């Protein structure tokens, strides 16, 4: 059963060949079996899951079920889930039982989905390898000596090992797309403002965006249908109607103009990955797409600008974790400063401290213009590059990550080498664009992801392109060995 | 840009982060490396460019002035480290 | 050396919206600790702010009332610092691009002259919670009910030159915000408070001296005393050859002194940056003009109108327009009295004010309505009652015994104006008091005025005070001098 896609599972439920309760038990059992090895879950919520599954079965019997009713889902542990531990993979929130639901969680609950548990991640979504977790690293199911990518590494891993049919993720600099690529699954980062950020614990507010992670583009479309939409609790959430993202999946991509940015195929890229992406592009050409070479000239500035903007916002966003109203509080603080410094010093991991301190530094008196303002100006250049490109082409394609999954511990001593993992993904966040990563083959047994970037609110076209690609390929249906 | 120990201590204090004395050289190295990466921004001139704070330059949507929140003190204070009689407690503050 | 004081005020006005500036929790005063602190106010992980339209409108009203430039595009910024009453570790405020730009307001000094005071800017921000230092066994208790309450911070130019001007300015802003209906101005509850920046320089210098900031002054009297004290302190320092230190100080009303604050001493680096959770607010010219049409008549305009329309003195008019409620009461009284502006003004500023003060009541809580007072004044004017009887009737109305006409009727207080009856009484009194008549007649004219009082008294005694005093006087004069 676990090999099925969400779409297939949904048909099994609707035709009453299977109950949600049975399905939920199967996935819970798989999670319990494989989690000790993979460490992709921080917590499982069997009681809640079974309760929701029974309610879903009732809904199905009453005939008022939707395509997601009764389908198990895993939430990245950054989404607040009322009554369940929401840790952000941090010691700081190890004791935090969220007192409310994130809007995304609320929407998926309303659709009748079943929450299996909360997935592991890099602490507060800061990382590209899932090694920055208070609960330990997540392993890549394709090779357990390697990382699954991050920060939504737990969600990507759980889908790849088929411990959950779908999962939620968040993407601030590539945190959905890069682990999707490294684990061989499909992950979509929507347009900034398409999915509510309410209840999604903030890392960098102007970059964070929640999105679906799944085996296939079709599943991602179904999940996005329920996740997207206006939320009056999020000022940055746009008030635009939501497409039915499944409606255009079958459209032809005949005549689709695809841009290949020169800058995405440079020296940094593993040539084997480059070859696979070119092969994938040929397949799209065979489906009628037209290829243009394009320029995104400021791409090399995106990582420097990102590592100013994101830490600046994070340094402020994380100030609320002070040991006063929730979360970790140090033992016997001798005074107020001691309470703050030790609660935060003991509660946050090393990479968080790096980023909080960089952010504090770039915003401080005398440095603001040289760093923060400068980064915002570069942000405009990067956005304008994309807008220039979208005058010529409809989507932009390249690799998601310059390498396949790297070894655990390989980059942990050098944050800068870790940051370069996101070289093809961060510019999309700076520009606020939607992008999807789809499996495009294997190099030495490790998955490779192809990234498709579109203009604002072009999620339908991205999913359509990805779906058409998946009709011609079966990379997304290939399973790692040992998880049957 | 290379950061000195005293600068790390100053930043850590602004951010209210207690650092182990032994870890400070490591942070100094990491932060200096990150700033080195960041300073690649200086390879281009940006004098005439307007900063961009948000990807889509749209205006704020305002909320009507209505009270819709209800009292959830018990639920919120269940997860608080130290409360007394409805108040959050901290070590005594001297003004 | 001759010294000159330079004062700038930062007035924090709590805007009287129902809900908070960035959350839908109530702003009502006096709830149990933390019962009006919602997830957003507490800064729980994952929550986000959404701007309250009512707050924007109220701030725009203020800006329009002081002829300020209203920003068509403004942003909110985060001011980062750690403090237990600041749940998020930052305050959402405005730095660049505040909602209200440069404006002006005229203040009136005791000598009757006017001064124009510049308003540098007014910006929106969220209030912090409260720290309570007693009752928690050597710990501090935090109540976040007030966190997120909307504040308009009105920053004056350093145009004020002494405590008296500072108080006049603060009172003017206080009157204005209450007229505009944007704040209740309640100083006990902290809805209206100010920080004073004070510096001293040698008279004639153009450069400002080093300033001290006195925080959280919440009454006009404290503002005055704190400034007076601080001026003395700084002059003492300068005259002994020392330098004033730039610092934040607190005023202690019990000791009537200011002292340096211990907690916020260190140089702060607030690391302001635009709040990424909020988008820029845009107001069109049309939005602003539509708010302008909702502005009420403002205090200065009302004062001028009262002078013209009711023929009042500058003094009476200023007093009656001190609050919108008082001015409304006055206008309603005049109308009910059939246009007796001067009498209405006298009664309101005299007996009514005294009675309200005595019971510590606000004009809106007056037991005597404007209609009732006007009705009584009408009866004075048409000679139904005398001014003396009116005082008694006013007291009865205050005690809830009905309107003037009812009281006059029930108590039989109607003035006796029957000239035949009055003449008869005058004749009786003259006949019964020959000695006094003789004394009157032998006295010089200027003394007769006093002596006539005896006869008036006798007649009032016979009529329980109801005889028309003008008629009695006229007849007595005629008859006594005729003899």
mmCIF file with all atom_site columns, C-alpha atoms in Angstrom, chain B residues 62-68, chain C residues 16-21 23-25 27 51-55 58 150:
data_model
loop_
_atom_site.group_PDB
_atom_site.id
_atom_site.type_symbol
_atom_site.label_atom_id
_atom_site.label_alt_id
_atom_site.label_comp_id
_atom_site.label_asym_id
_atom_site.label_entity_id
_atom_site.label_seq_id
_atom_site.pdbx_PDB_ins_code
_atom_site.Cartn_x
_atom_site.Cartn_y
_atom_site.Cartn_z
_atom_site.occupancy
_atom_site.B_iso_or_equiv
_atom_site.pdbx_formal_charge
_atom_site.auth_seq_id
_atom_site.auth_comp_id
_atom_site.auth_asym_id
_atom_site.auth_atom_id
_atom_site.pdbx_PDB_model_num
ATOM 1  C CA . UNK B 1 62  ? -5.996  46.587 7.093  1.00 0.00 ? 62  UNK B CA 1
ATOM 2  C CA . UNK B 1 63  ? -8.173  44.827 9.636  1.00 0.00 ? 63  UNK B CA 1
ATOM 3  C CA . UNK B 1 64  ? -11.470 46.284 10.885 1.00 0.00 ? 64  UNK B CA 1
ATOM 4  C CA . UNK B 1 65  ? -11.313 47.504 14.491 1.00 0.00 ? 65  UNK B CA 1
ATOM 5  C CA . UNK B 1 66  ? -13.152 44.582 16.066 1.00 0.00 ? 66  UNK B CA 1
ATOM 6  C CA . UNK B 1 67  ? -12.496 42.418 19.107 1.00 0.00 ? 67  UNK B CA 1
ATOM 7  C CA . UNK B 1 68  ? -12.618 38.736 18.165 1.00 0.00 ? 68  UNK B CA 1
ATOM 8  C CA . UNK C 2 16  ? -9.207  54.637 21.922 1.00 0.00 ? 16  UNK C CA 1
ATOM 9  C CA . UNK C 2 17  ? -9.756  51.729 19.570 1.00 0.00 ? 17  UNK C CA 1
ATOM 10 C CA . UNK C 2 18  ? -11.734 48.673 20.620 1.00 0.00 ? 18  UNK C CA 1
ATOM 11 C CA . UNK C 2 19  ? -9.024  46.239 19.603 1.00 0.00 ? 19  UNK C CA 1
ATOM 12 C CA . UNK C 2 20  ? -5.243  46.414 19.702 1.00 0.00 ? 20  UNK C CA 1
ATOM 13 C CA . UNK C 2 21  ? -3.026  47.815 16.993 1.00 0.00 ? 21  UNK C CA 1
ATOM 14 C CA . UNK C 2 23  ? -4.295  41.956 17.219 1.00 0.00 ? 23  UNK C CA 1
ATOM 15 C CA . UNK C 2 24  ? -8.021  41.530 17.764 1.00 0.00 ? 24  UNK C CA 1
ATOM 16 C CA . UNK C 2 25  ? -7.748  41.439 21.579 1.00 0.00 ? 25  UNK C CA 1
ATOM 17 C CA . UNK C 2 27  ? -7.997  47.202 24.859 1.00 0.00 ? 27  UNK C CA 1
ATOM 18 C CA . UNK C 2 51  ? -2.786  46.396 11.222 1.00 0.00 ? 51  UNK C CA 1
ATOM 19 C CA . UNK C 2 52  ? -5.988  47.817 12.731 1.00 0.00 ? 52  UNK C CA 1
ATOM 20 C CA . UNK C 2 53  ? -7.677  50.265 10.318 1.00 0.00 ? 53  UNK C CA 1
ATOM 21 C CA . UNK C 2 54  ? -9.176  52.199 13.234 1.00 0.00 ? 54  UNK C CA 1
ATOM 22 C CA . UNK C 2 55  ? -5.713  53.082 14.496 1.00 0.00 ? 55  UNK C CA 1
ATOM 23 C CA . UNK C 2 58  ? -7.347  58.091 14.413 1.00 0.00 ? 58  UNK C CA 1
ATOM 24 C CA . UNK C 2 150 ? -2.085  51.495 20.074 1.00 0.00 ? 150 UNK C CA 1
#
